[in-house]
CSV table of C-alpha atoms in Angstrom, one decimal:
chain,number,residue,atom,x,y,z
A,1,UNK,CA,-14.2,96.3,113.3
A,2,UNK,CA,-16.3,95.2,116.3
A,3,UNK,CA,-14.5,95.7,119.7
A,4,UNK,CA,-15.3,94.3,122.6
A,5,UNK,CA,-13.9,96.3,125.6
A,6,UNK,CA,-13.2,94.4,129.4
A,7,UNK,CA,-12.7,96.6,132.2
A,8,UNK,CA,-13.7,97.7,135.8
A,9,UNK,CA,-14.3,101.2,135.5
A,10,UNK,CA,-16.4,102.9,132.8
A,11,UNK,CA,-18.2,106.2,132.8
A,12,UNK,CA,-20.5,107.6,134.0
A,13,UNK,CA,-17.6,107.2,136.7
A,14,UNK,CA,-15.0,109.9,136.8
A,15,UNK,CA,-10.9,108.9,136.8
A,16,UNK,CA,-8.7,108.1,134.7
A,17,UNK,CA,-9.4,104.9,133.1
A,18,UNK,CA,-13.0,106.3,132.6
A,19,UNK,CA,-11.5,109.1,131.1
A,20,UNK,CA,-8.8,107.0,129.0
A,21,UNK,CA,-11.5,104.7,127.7
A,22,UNK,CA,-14.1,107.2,126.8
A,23,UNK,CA,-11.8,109.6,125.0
A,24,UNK,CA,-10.9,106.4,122.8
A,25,UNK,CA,-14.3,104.7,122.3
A,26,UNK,CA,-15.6,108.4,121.3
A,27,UNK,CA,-12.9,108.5,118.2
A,28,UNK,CA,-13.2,104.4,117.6
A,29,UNK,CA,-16.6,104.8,117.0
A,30,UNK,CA,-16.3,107.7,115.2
A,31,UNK,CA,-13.9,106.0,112.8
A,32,UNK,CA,-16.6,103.6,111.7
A,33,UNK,CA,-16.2,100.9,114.5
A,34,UNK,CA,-18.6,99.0,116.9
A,35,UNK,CA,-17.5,99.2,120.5
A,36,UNK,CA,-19.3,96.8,123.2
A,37,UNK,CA,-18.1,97.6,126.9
A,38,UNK,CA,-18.2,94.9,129.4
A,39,UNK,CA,-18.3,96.6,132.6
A,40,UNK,CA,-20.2,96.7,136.7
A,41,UNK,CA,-22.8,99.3,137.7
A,42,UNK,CA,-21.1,102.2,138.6
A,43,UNK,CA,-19.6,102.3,141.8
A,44,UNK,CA,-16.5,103.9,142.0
A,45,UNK,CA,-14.8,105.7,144.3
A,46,UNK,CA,-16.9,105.2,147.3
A,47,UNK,CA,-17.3,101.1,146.5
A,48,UNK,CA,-21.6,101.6,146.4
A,49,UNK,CA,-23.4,103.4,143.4
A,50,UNK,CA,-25.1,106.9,144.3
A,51,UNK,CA,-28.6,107.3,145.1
A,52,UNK,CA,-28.9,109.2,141.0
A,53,UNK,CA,-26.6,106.0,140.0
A,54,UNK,CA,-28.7,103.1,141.7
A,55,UNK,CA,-32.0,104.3,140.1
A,56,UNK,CA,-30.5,104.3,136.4
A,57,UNK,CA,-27.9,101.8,135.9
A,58,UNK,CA,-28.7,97.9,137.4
A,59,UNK,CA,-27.3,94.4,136.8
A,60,UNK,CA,-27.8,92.9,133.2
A,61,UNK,CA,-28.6,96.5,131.4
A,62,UNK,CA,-28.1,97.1,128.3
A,63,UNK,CA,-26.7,100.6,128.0
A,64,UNK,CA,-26.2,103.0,125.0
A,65,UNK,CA,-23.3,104.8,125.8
A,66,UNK,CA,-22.6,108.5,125.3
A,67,UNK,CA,-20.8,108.3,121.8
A,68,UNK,CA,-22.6,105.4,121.0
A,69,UNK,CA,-21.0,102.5,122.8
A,70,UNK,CA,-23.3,99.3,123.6
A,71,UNK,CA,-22.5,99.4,127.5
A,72,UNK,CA,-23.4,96.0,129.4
A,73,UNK,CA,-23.7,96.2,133.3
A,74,UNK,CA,-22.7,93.6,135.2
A,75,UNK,CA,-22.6,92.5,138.8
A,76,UNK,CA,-20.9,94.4,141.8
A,77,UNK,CA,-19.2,93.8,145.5
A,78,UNK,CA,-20.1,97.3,147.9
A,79,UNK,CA,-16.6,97.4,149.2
A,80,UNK,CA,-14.7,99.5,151.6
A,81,UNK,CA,-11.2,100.6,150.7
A,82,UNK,CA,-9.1,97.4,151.6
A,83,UNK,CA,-7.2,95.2,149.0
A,84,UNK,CA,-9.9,91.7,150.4
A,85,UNK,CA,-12.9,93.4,150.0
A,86,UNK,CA,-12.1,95.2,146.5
A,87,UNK,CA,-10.5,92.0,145.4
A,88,UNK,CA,-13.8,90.4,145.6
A,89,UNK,CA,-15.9,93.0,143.8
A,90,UNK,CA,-13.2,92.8,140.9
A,91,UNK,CA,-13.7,88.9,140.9
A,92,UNK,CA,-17.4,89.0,141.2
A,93,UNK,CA,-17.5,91.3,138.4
A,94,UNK,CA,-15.0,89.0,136.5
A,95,UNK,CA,-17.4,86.7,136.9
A,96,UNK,CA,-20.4,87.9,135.6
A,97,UNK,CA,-18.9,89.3,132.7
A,98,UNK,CA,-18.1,86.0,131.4
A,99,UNK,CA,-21.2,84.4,132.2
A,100,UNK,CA,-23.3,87.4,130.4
A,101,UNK,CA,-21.2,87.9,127.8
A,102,UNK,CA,-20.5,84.1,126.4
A,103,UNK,CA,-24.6,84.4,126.3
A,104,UNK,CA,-24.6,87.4,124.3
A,105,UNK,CA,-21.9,86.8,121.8
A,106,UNK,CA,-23.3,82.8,121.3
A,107,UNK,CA,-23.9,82.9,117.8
A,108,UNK,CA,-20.8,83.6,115.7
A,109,UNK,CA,-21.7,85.5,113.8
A,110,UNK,CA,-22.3,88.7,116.1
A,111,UNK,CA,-19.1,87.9,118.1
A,112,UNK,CA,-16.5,91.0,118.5
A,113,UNK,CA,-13.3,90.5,116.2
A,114,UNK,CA,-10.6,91.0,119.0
A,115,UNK,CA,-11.0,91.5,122.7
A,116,UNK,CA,-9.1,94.4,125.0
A,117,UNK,CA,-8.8,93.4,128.6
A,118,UNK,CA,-7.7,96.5,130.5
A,119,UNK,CA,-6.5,96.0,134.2
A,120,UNK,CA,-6.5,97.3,136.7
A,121,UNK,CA,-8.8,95.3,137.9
A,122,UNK,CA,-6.9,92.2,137.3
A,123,UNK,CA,-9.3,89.7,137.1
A,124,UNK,CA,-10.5,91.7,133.9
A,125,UNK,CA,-7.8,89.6,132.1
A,126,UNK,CA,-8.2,86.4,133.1
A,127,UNK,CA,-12.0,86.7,131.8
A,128,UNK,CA,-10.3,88.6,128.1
A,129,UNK,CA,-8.0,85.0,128.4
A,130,UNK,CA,-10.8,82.8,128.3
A,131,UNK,CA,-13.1,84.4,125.8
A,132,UNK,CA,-10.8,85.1,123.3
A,133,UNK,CA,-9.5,81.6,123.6
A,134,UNK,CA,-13.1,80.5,123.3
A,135,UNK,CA,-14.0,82.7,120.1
A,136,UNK,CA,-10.3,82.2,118.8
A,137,UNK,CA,-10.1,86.2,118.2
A,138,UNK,CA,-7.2,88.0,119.4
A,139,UNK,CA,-6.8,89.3,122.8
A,140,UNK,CA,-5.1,92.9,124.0
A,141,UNK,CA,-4.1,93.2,127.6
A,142,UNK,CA,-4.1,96.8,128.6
A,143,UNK,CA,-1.7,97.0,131.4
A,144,UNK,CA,-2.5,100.4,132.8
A,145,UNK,CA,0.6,101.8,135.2
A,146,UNK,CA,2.9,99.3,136.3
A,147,UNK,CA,0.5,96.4,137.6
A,148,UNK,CA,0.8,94.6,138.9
A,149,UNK,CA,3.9,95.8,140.7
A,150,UNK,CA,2.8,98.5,142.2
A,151,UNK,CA,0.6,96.1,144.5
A,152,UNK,CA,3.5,93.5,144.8
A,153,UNK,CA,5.7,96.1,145.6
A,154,UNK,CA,3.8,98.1,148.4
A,155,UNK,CA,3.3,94.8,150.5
A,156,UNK,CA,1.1,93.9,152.7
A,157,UNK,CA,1.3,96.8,155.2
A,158,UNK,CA,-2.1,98.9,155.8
A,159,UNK,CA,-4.1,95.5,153.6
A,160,UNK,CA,-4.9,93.9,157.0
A,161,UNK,CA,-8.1,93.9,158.1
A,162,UNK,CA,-9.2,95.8,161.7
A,163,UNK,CA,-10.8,92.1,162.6
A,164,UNK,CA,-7.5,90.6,162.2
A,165,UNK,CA,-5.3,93.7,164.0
A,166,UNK,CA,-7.2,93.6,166.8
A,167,UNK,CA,-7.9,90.1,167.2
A,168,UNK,CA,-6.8,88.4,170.7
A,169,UNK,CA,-3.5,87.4,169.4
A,170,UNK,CA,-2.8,90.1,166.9
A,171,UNK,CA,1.1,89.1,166.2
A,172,UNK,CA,0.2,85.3,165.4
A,173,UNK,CA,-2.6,87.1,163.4
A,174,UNK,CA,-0.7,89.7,161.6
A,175,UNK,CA,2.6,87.6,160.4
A,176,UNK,CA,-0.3,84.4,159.0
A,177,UNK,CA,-2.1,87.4,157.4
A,178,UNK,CA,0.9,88.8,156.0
A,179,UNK,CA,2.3,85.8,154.7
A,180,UNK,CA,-0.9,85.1,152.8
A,181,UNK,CA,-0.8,88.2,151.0
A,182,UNK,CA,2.6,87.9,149.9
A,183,UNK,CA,2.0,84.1,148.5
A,184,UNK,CA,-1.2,85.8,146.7
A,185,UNK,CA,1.0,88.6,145.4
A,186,UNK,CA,3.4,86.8,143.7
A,187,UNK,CA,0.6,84.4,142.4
A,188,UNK,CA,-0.9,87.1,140.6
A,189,UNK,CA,1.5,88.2,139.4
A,190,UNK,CA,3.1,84.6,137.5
A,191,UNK,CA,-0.4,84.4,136.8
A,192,UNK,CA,-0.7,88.1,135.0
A,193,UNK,CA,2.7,87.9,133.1
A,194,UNK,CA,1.3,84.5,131.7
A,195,UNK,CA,-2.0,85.9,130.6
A,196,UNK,CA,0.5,88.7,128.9
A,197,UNK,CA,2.4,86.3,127.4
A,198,UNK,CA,-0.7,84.6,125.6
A,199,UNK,CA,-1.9,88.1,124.4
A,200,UNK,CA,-1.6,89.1,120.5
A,201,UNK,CA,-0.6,92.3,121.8
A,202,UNK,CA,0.0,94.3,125.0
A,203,UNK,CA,-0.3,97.8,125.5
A,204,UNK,CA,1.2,99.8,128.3
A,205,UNK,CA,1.3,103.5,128.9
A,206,UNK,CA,5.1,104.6,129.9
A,207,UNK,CA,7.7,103.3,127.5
A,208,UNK,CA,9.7,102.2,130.8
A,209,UNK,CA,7.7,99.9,131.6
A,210,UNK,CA,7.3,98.5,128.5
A,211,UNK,CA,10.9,97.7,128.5
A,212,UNK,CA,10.3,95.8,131.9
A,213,UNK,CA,7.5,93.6,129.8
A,214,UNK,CA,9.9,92.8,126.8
A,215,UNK,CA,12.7,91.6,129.6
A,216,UNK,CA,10.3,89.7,130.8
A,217,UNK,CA,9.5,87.7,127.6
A,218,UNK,CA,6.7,89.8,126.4
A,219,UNK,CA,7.1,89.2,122.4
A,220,UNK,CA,4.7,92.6,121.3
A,221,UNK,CA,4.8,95.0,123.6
A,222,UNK,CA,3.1,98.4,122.7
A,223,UNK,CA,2.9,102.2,124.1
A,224,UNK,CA,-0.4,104.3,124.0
A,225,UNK,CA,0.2,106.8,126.4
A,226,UNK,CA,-2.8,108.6,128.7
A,227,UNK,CA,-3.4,111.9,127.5
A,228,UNK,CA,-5.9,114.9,127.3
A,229,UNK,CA,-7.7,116.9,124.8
A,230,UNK,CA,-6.2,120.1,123.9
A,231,UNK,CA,-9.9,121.1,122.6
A,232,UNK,CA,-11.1,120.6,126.0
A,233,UNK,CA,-8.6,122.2,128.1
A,234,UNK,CA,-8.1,125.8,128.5
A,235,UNK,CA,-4.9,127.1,127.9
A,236,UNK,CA,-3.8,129.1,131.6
A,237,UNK,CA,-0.4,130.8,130.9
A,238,UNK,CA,-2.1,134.3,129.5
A,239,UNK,CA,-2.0,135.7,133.2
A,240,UNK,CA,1.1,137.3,134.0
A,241,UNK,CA,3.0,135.1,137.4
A,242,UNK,CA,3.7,137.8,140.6
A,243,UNK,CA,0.8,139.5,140.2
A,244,UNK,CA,-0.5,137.9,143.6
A,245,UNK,CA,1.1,138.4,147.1
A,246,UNK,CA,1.5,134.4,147.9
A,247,UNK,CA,2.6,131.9,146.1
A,248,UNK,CA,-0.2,129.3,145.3
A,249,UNK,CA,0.4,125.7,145.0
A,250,UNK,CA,-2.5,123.0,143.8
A,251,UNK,CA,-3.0,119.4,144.2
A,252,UNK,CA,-5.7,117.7,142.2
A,253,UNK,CA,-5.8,113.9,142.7
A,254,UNK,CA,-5.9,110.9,144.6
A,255,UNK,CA,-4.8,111.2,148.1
A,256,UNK,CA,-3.1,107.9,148.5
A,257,UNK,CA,-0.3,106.1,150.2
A,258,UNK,CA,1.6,106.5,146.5
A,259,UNK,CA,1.4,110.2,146.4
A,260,UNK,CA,3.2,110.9,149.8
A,261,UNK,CA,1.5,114.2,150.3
A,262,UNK,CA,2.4,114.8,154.0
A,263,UNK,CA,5.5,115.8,152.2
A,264,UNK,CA,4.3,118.8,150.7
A,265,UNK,CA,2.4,119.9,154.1
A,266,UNK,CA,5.0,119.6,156.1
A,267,UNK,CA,7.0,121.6,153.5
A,268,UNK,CA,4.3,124.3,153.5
A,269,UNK,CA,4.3,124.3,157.3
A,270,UNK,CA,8.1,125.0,157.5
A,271,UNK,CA,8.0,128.2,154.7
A,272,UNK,CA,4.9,129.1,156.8
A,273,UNK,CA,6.9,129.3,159.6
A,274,UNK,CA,9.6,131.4,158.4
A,275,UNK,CA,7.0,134.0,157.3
A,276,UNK,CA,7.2,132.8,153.4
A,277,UNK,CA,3.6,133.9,152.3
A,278,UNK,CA,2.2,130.8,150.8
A,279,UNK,CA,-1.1,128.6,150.1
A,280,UNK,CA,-1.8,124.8,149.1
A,281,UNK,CA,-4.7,123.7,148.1
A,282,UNK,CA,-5.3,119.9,148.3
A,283,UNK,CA,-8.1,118.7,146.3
A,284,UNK,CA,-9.4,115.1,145.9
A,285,UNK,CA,-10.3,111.9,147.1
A,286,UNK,CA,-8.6,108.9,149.2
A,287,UNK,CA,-7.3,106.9,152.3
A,288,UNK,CA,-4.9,109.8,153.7
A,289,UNK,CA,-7.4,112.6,153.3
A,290,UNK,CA,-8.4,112.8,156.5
A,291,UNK,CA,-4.3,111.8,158.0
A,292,UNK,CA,-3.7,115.0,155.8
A,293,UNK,CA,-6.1,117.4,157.1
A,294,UNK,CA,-5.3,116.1,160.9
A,295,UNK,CA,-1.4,117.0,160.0
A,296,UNK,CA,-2.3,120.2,158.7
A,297,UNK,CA,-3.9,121.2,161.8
A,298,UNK,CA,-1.5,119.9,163.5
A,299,UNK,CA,1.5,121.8,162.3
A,300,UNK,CA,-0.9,125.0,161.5
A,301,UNK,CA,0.2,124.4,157.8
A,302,UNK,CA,-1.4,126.7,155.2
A,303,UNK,CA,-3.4,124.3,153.4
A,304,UNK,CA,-6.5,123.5,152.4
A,305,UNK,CA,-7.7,119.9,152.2
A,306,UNK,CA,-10.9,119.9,150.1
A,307,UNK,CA,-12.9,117.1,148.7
A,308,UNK,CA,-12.9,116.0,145.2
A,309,UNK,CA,-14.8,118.4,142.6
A,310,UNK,CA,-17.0,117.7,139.3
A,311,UNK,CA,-14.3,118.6,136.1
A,312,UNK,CA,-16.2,121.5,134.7
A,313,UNK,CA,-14.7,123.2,137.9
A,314,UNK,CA,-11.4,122.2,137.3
A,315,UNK,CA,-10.4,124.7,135.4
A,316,UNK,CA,-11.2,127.4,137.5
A,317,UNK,CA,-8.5,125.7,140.0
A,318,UNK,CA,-5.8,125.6,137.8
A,319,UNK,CA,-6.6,128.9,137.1
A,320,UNK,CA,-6.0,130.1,140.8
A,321,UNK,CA,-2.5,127.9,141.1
A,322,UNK,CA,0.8,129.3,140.3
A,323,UNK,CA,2.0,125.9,140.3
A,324,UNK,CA,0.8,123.0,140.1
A,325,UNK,CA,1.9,120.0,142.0
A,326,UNK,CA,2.5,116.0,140.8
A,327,UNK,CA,4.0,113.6,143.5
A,328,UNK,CA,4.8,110.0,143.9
A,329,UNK,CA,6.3,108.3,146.4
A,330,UNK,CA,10.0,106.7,145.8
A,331,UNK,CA,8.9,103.5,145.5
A,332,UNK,CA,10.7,101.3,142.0
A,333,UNK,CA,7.8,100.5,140.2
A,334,UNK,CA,7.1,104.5,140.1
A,335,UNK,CA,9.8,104.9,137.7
A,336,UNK,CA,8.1,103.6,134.9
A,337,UNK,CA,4.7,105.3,135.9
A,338,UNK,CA,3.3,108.5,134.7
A,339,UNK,CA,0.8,110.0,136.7
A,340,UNK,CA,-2.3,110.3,134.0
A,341,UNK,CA,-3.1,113.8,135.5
A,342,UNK,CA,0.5,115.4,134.5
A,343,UNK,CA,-0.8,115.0,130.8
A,344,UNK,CA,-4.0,117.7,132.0
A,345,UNK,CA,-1.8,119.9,134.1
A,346,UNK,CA,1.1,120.2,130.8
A,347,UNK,CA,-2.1,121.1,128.4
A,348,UNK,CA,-3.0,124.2,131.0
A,349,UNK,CA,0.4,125.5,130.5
A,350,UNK,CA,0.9,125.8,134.1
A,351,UNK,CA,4.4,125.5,136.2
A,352,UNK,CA,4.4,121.9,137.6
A,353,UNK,CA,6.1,120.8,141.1
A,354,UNK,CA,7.1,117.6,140.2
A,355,UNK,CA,8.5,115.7,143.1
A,356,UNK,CA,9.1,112.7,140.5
A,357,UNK,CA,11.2,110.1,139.2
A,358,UNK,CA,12.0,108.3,135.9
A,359,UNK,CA,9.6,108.3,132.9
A,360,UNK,CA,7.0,110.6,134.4
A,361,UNK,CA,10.4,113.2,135.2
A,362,UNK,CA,11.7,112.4,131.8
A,363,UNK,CA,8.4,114.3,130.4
A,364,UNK,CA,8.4,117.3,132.7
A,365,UNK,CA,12.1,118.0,131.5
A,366,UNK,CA,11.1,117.4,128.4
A,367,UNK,CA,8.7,119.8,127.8
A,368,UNK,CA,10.6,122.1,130.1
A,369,UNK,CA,7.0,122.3,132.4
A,370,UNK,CA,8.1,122.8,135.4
A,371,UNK,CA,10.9,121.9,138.4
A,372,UNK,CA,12.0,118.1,139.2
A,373,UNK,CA,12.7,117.2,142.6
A,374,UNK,CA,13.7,113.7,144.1
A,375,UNK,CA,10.5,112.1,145.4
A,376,UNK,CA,9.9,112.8,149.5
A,377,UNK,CA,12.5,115.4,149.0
A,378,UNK,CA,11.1,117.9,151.8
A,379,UNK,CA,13.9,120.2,152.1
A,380,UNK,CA,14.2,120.3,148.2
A,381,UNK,CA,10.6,121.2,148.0
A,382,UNK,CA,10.9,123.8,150.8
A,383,UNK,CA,14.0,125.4,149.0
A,384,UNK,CA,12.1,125.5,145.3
A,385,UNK,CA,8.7,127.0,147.1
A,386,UNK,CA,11.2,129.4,149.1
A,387,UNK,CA,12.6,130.8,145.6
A,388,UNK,CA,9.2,131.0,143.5
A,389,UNK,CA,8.2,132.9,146.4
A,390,UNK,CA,10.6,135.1,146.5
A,391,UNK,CA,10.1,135.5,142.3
A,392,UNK,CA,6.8,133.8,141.2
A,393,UNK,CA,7.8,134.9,137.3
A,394,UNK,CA,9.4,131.9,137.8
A,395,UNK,CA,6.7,130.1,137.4
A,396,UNK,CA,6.0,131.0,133.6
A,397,UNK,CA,7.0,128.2,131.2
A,398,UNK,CA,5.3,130.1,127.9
A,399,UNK,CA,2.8,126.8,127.2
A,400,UNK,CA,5.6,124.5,126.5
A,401,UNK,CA,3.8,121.7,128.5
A,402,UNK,CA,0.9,122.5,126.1
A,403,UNK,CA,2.9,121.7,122.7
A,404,UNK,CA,4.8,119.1,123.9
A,405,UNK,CA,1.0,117.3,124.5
A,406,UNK,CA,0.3,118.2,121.1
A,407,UNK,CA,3.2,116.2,119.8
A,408,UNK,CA,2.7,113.4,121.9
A,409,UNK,CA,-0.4,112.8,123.9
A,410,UNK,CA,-3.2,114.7,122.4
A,411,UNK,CA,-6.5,112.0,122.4
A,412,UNK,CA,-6.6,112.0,118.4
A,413,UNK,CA,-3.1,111.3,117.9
A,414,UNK,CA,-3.3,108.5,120.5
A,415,UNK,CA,-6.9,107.0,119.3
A,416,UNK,CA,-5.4,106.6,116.3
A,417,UNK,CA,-2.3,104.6,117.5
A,418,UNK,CA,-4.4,102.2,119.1
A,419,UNK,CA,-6.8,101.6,116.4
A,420,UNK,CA,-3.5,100.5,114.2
A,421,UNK,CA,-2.5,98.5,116.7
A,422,UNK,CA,-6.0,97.1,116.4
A,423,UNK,CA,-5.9,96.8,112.9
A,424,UNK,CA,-2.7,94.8,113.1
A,425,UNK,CA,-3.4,92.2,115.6
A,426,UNK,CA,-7.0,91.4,113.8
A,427,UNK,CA,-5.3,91.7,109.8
A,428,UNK,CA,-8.0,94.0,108.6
């Protein structure tokens, strides 16, 4: 079968879509398929490939991927970390990618046999739209998390650009601007549900929000989860909790507006307070890092705020945490999320803090990882630190996390979903 894969991020990027797409492509390959990735020039996170990045990846290359993949670069946007300015590198690259691609694939017979568009970024499925309605091959949309609802449902708070706050009239300014990006909100997303609707197939990753597609007149709706490699992740439970004098709680992530970390500092600041001995480490990237490390600071909170680190030293992390944390913000659309991290942190075997809701709660009970607290709960969390504490053998779960992965979200067993689901949609 010859795939053709759409989608914004692609290794030699690190997060998890890269690390989603090249755990699959490895094992499609490896099952005797030809995989083409459509995707930009690296540039992710910081919005501008690095120096090592610029010199060996440029517009219009054609790549050989690591397991084999046919990787073709297209164009870019530099962007900062605003919705305008990302929203026009998506549709830049879009764009290109159907320009290039309708050249490549012009003869027939070399074209793919079905065509995954995989958003975020959203423009990704417009172009999956067109070419597979070009080719007449089926299309599967890839709707990772819950877009595009997360975006509608944040609003337009913190998407305003500085020219526009401090512009002579800012209120005037501020109430057109937010008006805009509402009307654009719900344009995208009548436009996204319709592009889902003309899909052979779409697959989300939380069986919640699968549900949300079929009520919404999705006819196939389909669940690959994210996941891990158990071969690739060392097990952490062997060491024996309470061996240390502090309790030691990790973060490993994006440091968003979803995550709502200030939480978990201001929780660590309290315990500190009351002479609870205790240490966070906050590792990662994003828009509140630096709002995080000010607050810590502030409220002489022990925690560390560190920035993001290459994942052959990740395991060395989880191996210094006696829990490890996993927090969303209580926002709807986060119900039928899972955080693609919690997958990792369940194959260590490590105690999770999971300041969660619905599906992504649902698993942590599950697989009886860790303790569930009500999103933003700062008391709560302040209370469960308080008692690990006080007895950090709490904090050994005896690798349930890692065989509850094994049964449901170990890379082979997933690759091999998806490929039936590819099978199905093309009748081979």
């Amino acid at each position: 079968m010859r795939i053709l894969l759409l989608t914004h991020y692609y290794a030699p990027e690190f997060g998890a879509p890269q690390r989603r797409w090249s755990a699959l492509v490895q094992r499609f390959i490896a099952s005797g398929n030809q995989v083409t990735v459509a995707a930009p020039v690296p540039h992710y996170p910081g919005g501008r490939p690095t120096p090592a990045q610029r010199r060996t990846h440029h517009v219009g290359d054609i790549e050989r991927g690591a397991h084999g993949e046919t990787v073709l670069r297209t164009a870019y946007l530099p962007h900062r970390t605003d919705i305008f300015s990302r929203t026009a590198d998506h549709l830049i690259a879009a764009g290109d990618a159907l320009r290039r691609l309708l050249a490549r694939f012009a003869r027939p017979e070399h074209r793919p046999d079905v065509v995954i568009a995989t958003a975020p970024a959203i423009p990704t499925l417009m172009v999956g739209r067109v070419l597979a309605a070009r080719w007449q091959i089926p299309l599967v949309v890839e709707m990772r998390d819950a877009w595009p609802d997360l975006v509608t449902h944040v609003g337009p708070a913190g998407a305003i650009p500085a020219e526009v706050a401090h512009a002579p009239h800012p209120g005037l300014l501020r109430r057109a601007s937010r008006w805009a990006v509402v009307l654009a909100k719900g344009q995208v997303h009548q436009n996204v549900t319709g592009w889902q609707r003309g899909a052979q197939a779409v697959v989300t990753t939380t069986d919640r929000f699968a549900d949300v597609l079929v009520e919404r007149g999705i006819d196939r709706v389909e669940v690959v989860r994210n996941g891990t490699d158990l071969n690739a992740v060392r097990a952490q439970h062997e060491r024996v909790p309470g061996e240390r004098s502090e309790l030691r709680c990790l973060y490993l992530g994006n440091m968003g507006r979803s995550q709502g970390l200030e939480i978990v500092v201001r929780a660590a600041a309290r315990l500190h307070q009351e002479g609870t001995a205790l240490r966070v480490r906050l590792l990662g990237h994003g828009v509140q890092a630096t709002a995080l490390a000010a607050l810590t600071e502030e409220l002489s909170a022990p925690v560390e705020v560190l920035p993001r680190i290459p994942h052959r030293e990740v395991g060395a992390q989880y191996a210094w945490a006696d829990t490890v944390i996993v927090s969303l913000r209580n926002w709807a659309p986060f119900a039928w999320t899972v955080p693609s991290k919690l997958y990792e942190i369940l194959a260590t075997g490590r105690h999770i803090t999971a300041l969660l809701e619905g599906e992504a709660a649902d698993v942590v009970r599950e697989a009886g990882a860790g303790d569930v607290l009500r999103p933003e709960d700062e008391d709560a969390l302040v209370q469960l630190w308080r008692r690990l504490a006080a007895d950090r053998t709490q904090t050994a779960i005896n690798g349930s996390g890692r065989r509850w992965v094994a049964d449901n979200a170990d890379d082979e067993l997933l690759a091999r979903r998806y490929l039936e689901i590819l099978e199905e949609v093309t009748g081979r």
